[in-house]
Short mmCIF file of C-alpha atoms and ligand atoms in Angstrom, two decimals:
data_model
loop_
_atom_site.label_atom_id
_atom_site.label_comp_id
_atom_site.label_asym_id
_atom_site.label_seq_id
_atom_site.Cartn_x
_atom_site.Cartn_y
_atom_site.Cartn_z
CA MET A 1 4.11 -32.72 37.57
CA LYS A 2 1.33 -30.17 37.10
CA SER A 3 1.75 -27.68 34.29
CA GLN A 4 2.97 -24.21 35.18
CA PHE A 5 0.53 -22.87 32.53
CA ALA A 6 -2.59 -24.37 34.08
CA PRO A 7 -4.09 -22.29 36.89
CA THR A 8 -4.76 -24.47 39.94
CA ASN A 9 -7.79 -26.72 39.51
CA ASP A 10 -8.27 -25.69 35.92
CA THR A 11 -6.79 -28.34 33.72
CA GLY A 12 -9.99 -28.59 31.69
CA ILE A 13 -10.84 -27.35 28.22
CA ALA A 14 -14.01 -25.35 28.94
CA ILE A 15 -12.53 -22.11 27.61
CA PHE A 16 -11.96 -23.72 24.21
CA GLU A 17 -15.57 -24.87 24.11
CA ARG A 18 -16.77 -21.41 25.13
CA LEU A 19 -14.59 -19.23 22.89
CA GLU A 20 -13.14 -21.27 20.08
CA SER A 21 -15.19 -21.62 16.91
CA GLU A 22 -17.23 -24.72 16.17
CA VAL A 23 -14.66 -25.44 13.47
CA ARG A 24 -12.60 -27.16 16.20
CA GLY A 25 -11.60 -30.61 15.04
CA TYR A 26 -9.03 -32.82 16.75
CA ILE A 27 -9.80 -31.42 20.21
CA ARG A 28 -13.15 -33.18 19.97
CA SER A 29 -11.50 -36.60 19.62
CA PHE A 30 -8.94 -35.79 22.32
CA PRO A 31 -10.60 -33.47 24.88
CA ILE A 32 -7.44 -33.12 26.92
CA LEU A 33 -5.27 -30.15 27.87
CA PHE A 34 -1.92 -31.19 26.42
CA ASP A 35 1.12 -29.66 27.96
CA ARG A 36 4.39 -31.38 27.08
CA GLY A 37 5.73 -33.77 24.50
CA ILE A 38 8.83 -35.93 24.75
CA GLY A 39 9.59 -38.35 21.94
CA THR A 40 6.45 -40.44 21.54
CA THR A 41 4.93 -39.43 24.88
CA VAL A 42 2.57 -36.51 25.41
CA ILE A 43 1.74 -35.30 28.88
CA ASP A 44 -1.42 -33.47 29.89
CA ALA A 45 -1.75 -30.60 32.32
CA ASP A 46 -2.49 -33.02 35.18
CA GLY A 47 0.72 -34.87 34.49
CA ARG A 48 -0.91 -37.93 32.90
CA GLU A 49 1.15 -39.54 30.16
CA TYR A 50 -0.16 -40.76 26.82
CA LEU A 51 1.59 -42.70 24.10
CA ASP A 52 1.30 -40.82 20.81
CA PHE A 53 0.38 -42.94 17.76
CA PHE A 54 -0.78 -39.89 15.82
CA ALA A 55 2.44 -37.88 15.42
CA GLY A 56 0.75 -34.60 14.57
CA ALA A 57 -0.99 -36.16 11.56
CA GLY A 58 2.46 -36.89 10.16
CA ALA A 59 4.11 -33.60 11.15
CA LEU A 60 6.14 -35.24 13.91
CA ASN A 61 7.92 -38.09 12.17
CA TYR A 62 10.91 -37.56 14.48
CA GLY A 63 8.80 -37.38 17.65
CA HIS A 64 8.23 -34.47 20.03
CA ASN A 65 11.12 -32.20 21.00
CA ASN A 66 13.79 -34.47 19.57
CA PRO A 67 17.02 -33.53 21.40
CA ALA A 68 18.94 -33.59 18.09
CA PHE A 69 16.98 -30.48 17.02
CA LYS A 70 16.41 -28.79 20.38
CA LYS A 71 20.04 -27.96 20.95
CA PRO A 72 20.64 -26.27 17.57
CA LEU A 73 17.36 -24.34 17.95
CA LEU A 74 18.21 -23.12 21.44
CA ASP A 75 21.68 -22.11 20.25
CA TYR A 76 20.19 -20.28 17.27
CA ILE A 77 17.80 -18.25 19.43
CA GLN A 78 20.52 -17.62 21.99
CA ARG A 79 22.75 -15.99 19.40
CA ASP A 80 19.89 -13.89 17.95
CA GLY A 81 19.75 -15.75 14.64
CA ILE A 82 17.21 -14.28 12.19
CA ILE A 83 13.84 -15.86 12.91
CA HIS A 84 11.55 -14.24 10.36
CA GLY A 85 13.15 -13.86 6.97
CA LEU A 86 10.53 -13.48 4.19
CA ASP A 87 12.47 -14.98 1.29
CA LEU A 88 15.67 -13.17 2.14
CA ALA A 89 18.95 -15.01 2.12
CA THR A 90 19.85 -16.12 5.67
CA SER A 91 22.64 -18.36 6.85
CA ALA A 92 20.09 -20.82 8.30
CA LYS A 93 18.26 -21.08 4.98
CA LYS A 94 21.54 -21.46 3.09
CA ALA A 95 22.60 -24.30 5.39
CA PHE A 96 19.25 -26.04 4.90
CA ILE A 97 19.45 -25.79 1.09
CA GLY A 98 23.02 -27.12 1.19
CA ALA A 99 22.01 -30.05 3.38
CA PHE A 100 18.97 -30.83 1.23
CA GLU A 101 21.16 -30.99 -1.85
CA LYS A 102 23.83 -33.07 -0.12
CA TYR A 103 21.70 -35.60 1.77
CA ILE A 104 18.51 -35.80 -0.31
CA LEU A 105 18.86 -34.67 -3.93
CA LYS A 106 22.41 -35.75 -4.85
CA PRO A 107 22.36 -39.31 -3.46
CA ARG A 108 19.09 -39.94 -5.33
CA GLY A 109 20.28 -38.35 -8.56
CA LEU A 110 17.41 -35.85 -8.42
CA ASN A 111 17.64 -32.57 -10.24
CA TYR A 112 15.06 -30.19 -8.77
CA LYS A 113 14.88 -26.50 -8.03
CA LEU A 114 13.42 -25.47 -4.69
CA GLN A 115 10.47 -23.15 -4.19
CA PHE A 116 9.74 -22.10 -0.62
CA THR A 117 6.05 -21.32 -0.32
CA GLY A 118 3.88 -20.12 2.53
CA PRO A 119 4.19 -22.53 5.44
CA THR A 120 1.14 -24.77 5.00
CA GLY A 121 0.91 -27.86 2.87
CA THR A 122 -2.07 -26.48 1.04
CA ASN A 123 0.01 -23.49 0.00
CA ALA A 124 2.64 -25.76 -1.54
CA VAL A 125 -0.13 -27.53 -3.45
CA GLU A 126 -1.52 -24.17 -4.65
CA ALA A 127 1.93 -23.25 -5.93
CA ALA A 128 2.42 -26.63 -7.61
CA VAL A 129 -0.86 -26.56 -9.52
CA LYS A 130 -0.41 -22.89 -10.47
CA LEU A 131 3.02 -23.69 -11.84
CA ALA A 132 1.78 -26.71 -13.79
CA ARG A 133 -0.95 -24.58 -15.36
CA GLN A 134 1.50 -21.81 -16.27
CA ALA A 135 4.11 -24.19 -17.65
CA THR A 136 1.67 -26.13 -19.86
CA LYS A 137 -0.81 -23.31 -20.60
CA ARG A 138 -3.60 -25.76 -19.77
CA SER A 139 -6.08 -25.40 -16.93
CA ASN A 140 -7.45 -28.85 -16.15
CA ILE A 141 -5.87 -30.95 -13.39
CA VAL A 142 -6.55 -34.65 -12.85
CA ALA A 143 -6.90 -35.68 -9.21
CA PHE A 144 -7.94 -39.02 -7.76
CA THR A 145 -10.80 -40.34 -5.66
CA ASN A 146 -10.27 -40.03 -1.89
CA ALA A 147 -7.34 -37.67 -2.38
CA PHE A 148 -6.51 -35.04 0.20
CA HIS A 149 -4.47 -32.05 -0.92
CA GLY A 150 -5.52 -29.33 1.51
CA VAL A 151 -8.44 -26.97 2.05
CA SER A 152 -7.65 -23.69 0.27
CA ALA A 153 -9.84 -23.45 -2.81
CA GLY A 154 -7.32 -24.45 -5.48
CA ALA A 155 -6.07 -27.44 -3.50
CA LEU A 156 -9.57 -28.27 -2.31
CA ALA A 157 -10.73 -28.71 -5.89
CA ALA A 158 -8.36 -31.71 -5.98
CA THR A 159 -9.50 -33.02 -2.58
CA GLY A 160 -12.27 -35.64 -2.52
CA ASN A 161 -13.71 -35.32 0.97
CA LYS A 162 -17.27 -33.97 0.92
CA LYS A 163 -17.08 -32.31 4.34
CA TYR A 164 -14.22 -30.07 3.20
CA ARG A 165 -15.57 -29.49 -0.30
CA SER A 166 -19.00 -28.42 0.83
CA ALA A 167 -17.53 -25.76 3.16
CA VAL A 168 -16.25 -23.66 0.26
CA GLY A 169 -19.65 -22.30 -0.74
CA TYR A 170 -19.17 -22.30 -4.51
CA GLY A 171 -18.45 -24.79 -7.24
CA LEU A 172 -14.90 -26.08 -7.38
CA ALA A 173 -13.69 -26.19 -10.94
CA HIS A 174 -10.87 -27.12 -13.31
CA VAL A 175 -10.22 -30.51 -11.77
CA THR A 176 -11.31 -33.89 -13.13
CA THR A 177 -11.49 -36.68 -10.57
CA LEU A 178 -10.51 -40.15 -11.76
CA PRO A 179 -10.44 -43.49 -9.90
CA TYR A 180 -7.33 -44.12 -7.79
CA ASP A 181 -5.68 -47.52 -7.75
CA GLY A 182 -8.06 -50.09 -6.29
CA TYR A 183 -11.15 -47.88 -6.49
CA LEU A 184 -13.01 -50.38 -8.67
CA GLY A 185 -11.72 -53.46 -6.87
CA PRO A 186 -8.51 -55.42 -7.18
CA SER A 187 -9.23 -56.81 -10.65
CA VAL A 188 -9.57 -53.43 -12.42
CA ASP A 189 -6.58 -51.35 -13.42
CA THR A 190 -8.12 -47.89 -13.24
CA LEU A 191 -5.45 -46.53 -15.55
CA ASP A 192 -7.09 -48.38 -18.46
CA TYR A 193 -9.85 -45.78 -18.19
CA PHE A 194 -7.46 -42.81 -17.92
CA GLU A 195 -5.48 -44.05 -20.91
CA GLU A 196 -8.63 -44.35 -23.03
CA LEU A 197 -9.67 -40.83 -22.03
CA LEU A 198 -6.29 -39.47 -23.06
CA ASN A 199 -6.22 -41.37 -26.35
CA ASP A 200 -9.74 -40.44 -27.42
CA PRO A 201 -9.93 -36.81 -28.61
CA SER A 202 -13.70 -36.93 -28.09
CA SER A 203 -13.59 -38.41 -24.59
CA GLY A 204 -14.63 -35.11 -23.05
CA LEU A 205 -11.55 -34.94 -20.86
CA ASP A 206 -9.84 -31.57 -21.34
CA LYS A 207 -6.18 -32.42 -21.70
CA PRO A 208 -4.79 -31.90 -18.22
CA ALA A 209 -1.84 -29.74 -17.25
CA ALA A 210 -0.99 -32.28 -14.58
CA VAL A 211 -2.09 -35.17 -12.48
CA ILE A 212 -1.75 -34.68 -8.74
CA LEU A 213 -1.57 -37.67 -6.44
CA GLU A 214 -0.35 -39.16 -3.18
CA ALA A 215 1.63 -42.40 -3.57
CA VAL A 216 -0.03 -43.56 -0.34
CA GLN A 217 -3.21 -41.63 0.38
CA GLY A 218 -3.24 -40.43 3.98
CA GLU A 219 -6.40 -38.61 5.07
CA GLY A 220 -8.43 -40.52 2.49
CA GLY A 221 -7.90 -43.78 4.38
CA ILE A 222 -4.29 -45.04 4.10
CA ARG A 223 -4.57 -46.33 0.56
CA PRO A 224 -1.26 -47.27 -1.03
CA ALA A 225 -1.14 -47.30 -4.82
CA SER A 226 0.70 -50.34 -6.13
CA LEU A 227 4.18 -49.66 -7.42
CA ARG A 228 3.13 -50.99 -10.82
CA TRP A 229 0.23 -48.52 -10.97
CA LEU A 230 2.54 -45.64 -10.08
CA GLN A 231 5.00 -46.70 -12.77
CA ARG A 232 2.28 -47.01 -15.38
CA LEU A 233 0.90 -43.58 -14.42
CA ARG A 234 4.35 -42.07 -14.80
CA ASP A 235 4.75 -43.70 -18.18
CA LEU A 236 1.31 -42.59 -19.32
CA THR A 237 1.77 -39.00 -18.21
CA GLU A 238 5.17 -38.83 -19.88
CA ARG A 239 3.85 -40.12 -23.17
CA HIS A 240 1.00 -37.60 -23.13
CA GLU A 241 3.15 -34.73 -21.85
CA VAL A 242 1.04 -34.32 -18.74
CA LEU A 243 2.99 -33.26 -15.66
CA MET A 244 3.03 -35.41 -12.54
CA ILE A 245 2.71 -33.59 -9.22
CA LEU A 246 3.44 -35.91 -6.35
CA ASP A 247 2.02 -34.61 -3.09
CA ASP A 248 4.43 -36.02 -0.51
CA ILE A 249 3.25 -33.82 2.32
CA GLN A 250 2.14 -36.74 4.48
CA ALA A 251 3.78 -39.80 2.92
CA GLY A 252 7.18 -38.14 2.51
CA VAL A 253 10.08 -37.55 4.91
CA GLY A 254 10.57 -41.25 5.64
CA ARG A 255 6.96 -42.14 6.39
CA THR A 256 6.74 -44.94 3.82
CA GLY A 257 10.30 -46.16 4.39
CA LYS A 258 12.37 -43.90 2.12
CA PHE A 259 12.69 -40.13 2.22
CA PHE A 260 10.23 -39.81 -0.69
CA SER A 261 7.22 -42.09 -1.07
CA PHE A 262 7.82 -42.42 -4.82
CA GLU A 263 11.32 -43.90 -4.45
CA ALA A 264 9.97 -47.42 -4.03
CA ALA A 265 8.38 -47.19 -7.50
CA GLN A 266 11.58 -45.75 -8.97
CA ILE A 267 9.73 -42.94 -10.66
CA VAL A 268 10.64 -39.26 -10.82
CA PRO A 269 7.73 -36.81 -10.61
CA ASP A 270 7.95 -33.41 -12.32
CA ILE A 271 6.87 -31.53 -9.21
CA VAL A 272 6.90 -32.66 -5.56
CA THR A 273 5.27 -30.99 -2.56
CA LEU A 274 6.69 -31.41 0.93
CA SER A 275 5.57 -30.02 4.28
CA LYS A 276 4.38 -31.62 7.57
CA SER A 277 7.55 -33.36 8.88
CA LEU A 278 10.01 -31.50 6.69
CA SER A 279 10.74 -28.97 9.45
CA ALA A 280 11.34 -31.90 11.83
CA ILE A 281 10.21 -30.27 15.08
CA GLY A 282 6.67 -29.35 14.12
CA THR A 283 7.21 -25.73 13.08
CA PRO A 284 5.51 -24.83 9.79
CA MET A 285 7.44 -25.06 6.54
CA SER A 286 6.61 -26.07 2.98
CA LEU A 287 8.64 -26.75 -0.10
CA VAL A 288 7.91 -27.38 -3.76
CA LEU A 289 10.48 -29.25 -5.83
CA LEU A 290 10.30 -28.63 -9.56
CA ARG A 291 12.17 -29.76 -12.62
CA PRO A 292 14.36 -26.81 -13.69
CA GLU A 293 12.72 -26.61 -17.15
CA LEU A 294 9.40 -25.92 -15.44
CA ASP A 295 10.65 -22.91 -13.57
CA VAL A 296 8.57 -20.37 -15.47
CA TRP A 297 7.71 -18.27 -12.42
CA SER A 298 8.21 -14.56 -12.72
CA PRO A 299 9.90 -13.08 -9.61
CA GLY A 300 7.52 -12.86 -6.67
CA ALA A 301 4.55 -14.31 -8.62
CA HIS A 302 3.70 -16.68 -5.76
CA SER A 303 4.43 -14.81 -2.59
CA GLY A 304 3.88 -15.10 1.18
CA THR A 305 5.04 -13.42 4.38
CA PHE A 306 6.00 -16.67 6.07
CA ARG A 307 8.18 -18.37 3.49
CA GLY A 308 11.27 -17.99 5.63
CA ASN A 309 10.68 -19.69 8.96
CA ASN A 310 14.30 -19.93 10.01
CA LEU A 311 13.58 -22.04 13.09
CA ALA A 312 12.16 -24.58 10.67
CA PHE A 313 15.30 -24.37 8.52
CA VAL A 314 17.56 -24.93 11.54
CA ALA A 315 15.67 -28.01 12.73
CA ALA A 316 15.13 -29.36 9.20
CA ARG A 317 18.84 -29.20 8.50
CA ALA A 318 19.66 -30.93 11.80
CA ALA A 319 17.20 -33.70 10.89
CA LEU A 320 18.80 -34.26 7.49
CA GLU A 321 22.25 -34.48 9.05
CA THR A 322 21.14 -36.70 11.92
CA TYR A 323 18.91 -39.16 10.07
CA TRP A 324 19.60 -39.08 6.34
CA ALA A 325 23.40 -39.19 6.03
CA ASP A 326 23.31 -42.99 5.61
CA SER A 327 20.71 -45.77 5.34
CA LYS A 328 20.51 -46.70 9.05
CA PHE A 329 17.27 -44.80 9.60
CA GLU A 330 15.61 -46.43 6.58
CA ASP A 331 16.64 -49.85 7.91
CA GLU A 332 15.10 -48.97 11.28
CA ILE A 333 11.84 -47.91 9.63
CA ALA A 334 11.73 -51.15 7.65
CA ARG A 335 12.23 -53.23 10.79
CA LYS A 336 9.49 -51.41 12.71
CA SER A 337 7.21 -51.52 9.69
CA GLY A 338 7.48 -55.32 9.80
CA ILE A 339 6.48 -55.39 13.47
CA LEU A 340 3.53 -53.04 12.87
CA ALA A 341 2.23 -54.87 9.80
CA ASP A 342 2.55 -58.31 11.43
CA GLU A 343 0.73 -57.25 14.56
CA LEU A 344 -2.10 -55.58 12.63
CA LYS A 345 -2.54 -58.70 10.51
CA SER A 346 -2.59 -60.76 13.67
CA ILE A 347 -5.27 -58.50 15.20
CA ALA A 348 -7.35 -58.76 12.02
CA TYR A 349 -7.00 -62.55 12.19
CA ASP A 350 -8.04 -62.67 15.84
CA TYR A 351 -11.26 -60.70 15.23
CA PRO A 352 -12.66 -62.44 12.14
CA ASN A 353 -16.26 -61.34 12.79
CA ILE A 354 -15.27 -57.67 12.49
CA GLY A 355 -13.65 -58.32 9.11
CA PHE A 356 -10.73 -55.92 9.46
CA SER A 357 -8.41 -55.39 6.55
CA VAL A 358 -4.90 -54.00 6.79
CA ARG A 359 -3.43 -51.46 4.36
CA GLY A 360 -0.23 -49.49 4.29
CA ARG A 361 3.46 -49.11 3.58
CA GLY A 362 6.39 -48.26 5.84
CA LEU A 363 5.10 -46.74 9.06
CA MET A 364 1.85 -45.56 7.51
CA TYR A 365 -0.79 -48.19 8.18
CA GLY A 366 -4.54 -48.44 8.52
CA LEU A 367 -6.75 -51.02 10.20
CA VAL A 368 -9.87 -50.82 8.08
CA SER A 369 -13.32 -51.65 9.38
CA GLN A 370 -15.35 -51.45 6.19
CA GLU A 371 -18.50 -53.05 7.52
CA TYR A 372 -18.73 -51.45 10.96
CA ASP A 373 -17.56 -47.94 10.18
CA SER A 374 -18.34 -46.63 13.68
CA LEU A 375 -15.83 -49.05 15.23
CA PRO A 376 -12.63 -47.07 14.73
CA ILE A 377 -14.08 -44.10 16.66
CA GLN A 378 -15.10 -46.45 19.49
CA ILE A 379 -11.68 -48.09 19.51
CA GLN A 380 -10.11 -44.63 19.57
CA GLY A 381 -12.14 -43.74 22.68
CA GLU A 382 -11.19 -46.97 24.46
CA ALA A 383 -7.54 -46.42 23.53
CA LEU A 384 -7.57 -42.88 24.88
CA ARG A 385 -8.90 -44.13 28.23
CA ARG A 386 -5.97 -46.56 28.26
CA GLY A 387 -3.43 -43.83 27.52
CA LEU A 388 -3.02 -44.02 23.75
CA VAL A 389 -3.63 -41.19 21.28
CA ILE A 390 -4.56 -42.57 17.86
CA GLU A 391 -6.50 -41.00 14.99
CA THR A 392 -9.05 -42.28 12.49
CA CYS A 393 -9.28 -41.38 8.81
CA GLY A 394 -11.18 -42.15 5.61
CA GLY A 395 -14.36 -40.54 4.33
CA ARG A 396 -16.47 -42.30 6.98
CA ASN A 397 -13.73 -42.58 9.63
CA GLU A 398 -13.67 -46.28 8.82
CA VAL A 399 -9.90 -46.52 9.28
CA LEU A 400 -7.87 -46.58 12.48
CA LYS A 401 -4.73 -44.75 11.44
CA PHE A 402 -1.31 -45.83 12.69
CA LEU A 403 1.07 -42.90 12.24
CA VAL A 404 3.71 -43.52 14.89
CA ALA A 405 6.84 -41.41 15.02
CA LEU A 406 9.52 -43.07 12.89
CA THR A 407 11.81 -42.79 15.92
CA ILE A 408 9.52 -44.80 18.20
CA THR A 409 11.21 -47.49 20.28
CA GLU A 410 10.24 -51.07 19.59
CA ALA A 411 8.99 -51.36 23.19
CA ASP A 412 6.64 -48.37 22.78
CA LEU A 413 5.44 -49.64 19.42
CA ARG A 414 4.55 -53.00 20.96
CA ARG A 415 2.99 -51.37 24.03
CA GLY A 416 0.76 -49.15 21.88
CA LEU A 417 -0.27 -52.09 19.72
CA SER A 418 -1.23 -54.07 22.80
CA ILE A 419 -3.39 -51.14 23.96
CA VAL A 420 -5.08 -51.19 20.55
CA ARG A 421 -5.66 -54.92 20.89
CA GLU A 422 -7.17 -54.46 24.35
CA SER A 423 -9.34 -51.60 23.13
CA ILE A 424 -10.69 -53.70 20.27
CA GLY A 425 -11.39 -56.46 22.80
CA ALA A 426 -13.39 -54.01 24.90
CA VAL A 427 -15.40 -52.79 21.89
CA GLN A 428 -16.00 -56.38 20.77
CA ALA A 429 -17.23 -57.32 24.25
CA SER A 430 -19.72 -54.46 24.26
CA MET A 431 -20.89 -55.47 20.75
CA ASP A 432 -21.42 -59.02 22.04
CA ARG A 433 -23.36 -57.73 25.05
CA SER A 434 -25.66 -55.53 22.98
CA SER A 435 -26.35 -58.28 20.44
CA ALA A 436 -27.12 -60.71 23.28
CA GLU A 437 -29.48 -58.14 24.77
CA SER A 438 -31.27 -57.50 21.49
CA LYS A 439 -31.62 -61.29 20.98
CA SER A 440 -33.18 -61.79 24.40
CA ALA A 441 -35.38 -58.75 23.75
CA THR A 442 -36.78 -60.25 20.53
CA LYS A 443 -37.45 -63.57 22.30
CA VAL A 444 -39.77 -61.93 24.82
C1 LIG B 1 -1.91 -32.46 5.32
C2 LIG B 1 -1.87 -32.57 3.86
C3 LIG B 1 -2.00 -31.45 3.02
C4 LIG B 1 -2.32 -30.08 3.55
O1 LIG B 1 -1.38 -29.58 4.43
P1 LIG B 1 -1.80 -28.41 5.43
O2 LIG B 1 -0.52 -28.02 6.10
O3 LIG B 1 -2.80 -28.99 6.38
O4 LIG B 1 -2.38 -27.33 4.61
C5 LIG B 1 -1.87 -31.63 1.66
N1 LIG B 1 -1.63 -32.84 1.14
C6 LIG B 1 -1.50 -33.93 1.89
C7 LIG B 1 -1.20 -35.24 1.25
C8 LIG B 1 -1.65 -33.85 3.28
O5 LIG B 1 -1.58 -34.94 4.04
#
């Protein structure tokens, strides 16, 4: 079925290339006019179907247009429910807060207050670091290598990626970057270094207000911190009265198997940021969770016009009720995680000359090609030709990133993985051909 929005014979993307800024990103990897999305399928303007292994960079954990959220949203619009609400009290927001307390906070014994920030993840991070600085009256923040926390200046200072950092045009300050778990190889516990810095008054490290981290780094290359490392970091920060901000914008909302990525380590951060899949249907929404003692904000001190996206509240509440009332969904994620991890390990085993490694937790996995860092982009291209949308990540795009919707069917998961396998086979075959050609060329 052709799209009603595409004028006849124009299902191309020329107008984007002509009028949209060079800042365009994802459209370059997927030069397709997307039109509809149903579950884990996206459909282009010509009616061609693609399997989606990208899930809006983690904003679509429940798939596209999940019927469990569509109905309440349509009803809400139909009855003229408030759509834009600043931070006014609305019945939709009240119902979301009630559901968040009932299904998320209470069962986990978590005692947090909720701060609704502007709708982007980076805005939640800005709020979190501002709050940590106010509450401790210190300015320095410790962030970790390969971290991604967003691209507004305050959050960007804690982000590692050079491409984003260099765009800001001035020096980013008040953040100290320390090695994340595994940065110095498997035999070094990088927290030995952090602990020494904290213990030594002459180390040169200004005592931080907070550490900010992802429990599984997303954009930086799907790097899970070990549970032991997370526990030791929590212990260390507690002893030194340094706050822990856990940025769960990508790894949260079920992505690593539990609602929060830190649950597996049984730690409780002081501040948590949520966004991406929190609103469930892909509408923007962000939330900061903070320990009540830290709530030193004065009224309106961190503001924003779009803190009350009521369509997001309606869908977010429906998602909590549909998926988080019991542990069935978590069991599902665990089962599919097993399938994904096993198949990726099997692919790595079957292509020993590429030297893939596999990293991840839950339904957040990476197939890492350390040696041939152009491979993931080639595999991505082959996969797209075969009808699979999949993204790459890491500082050199050395990681093929598996971010399937948590609601994906087992059949679709296996189908997508077999497309990946085929695509790797095609890339391998062309590598073999070009090395054979260069060999015969040197012989002559
Ligand atoms: C995506 C992301 C952000 C930034 O969110 P935006 O909505 O893009 O501003 C921050 N932290 C993490 C861990 C993310 O994955």
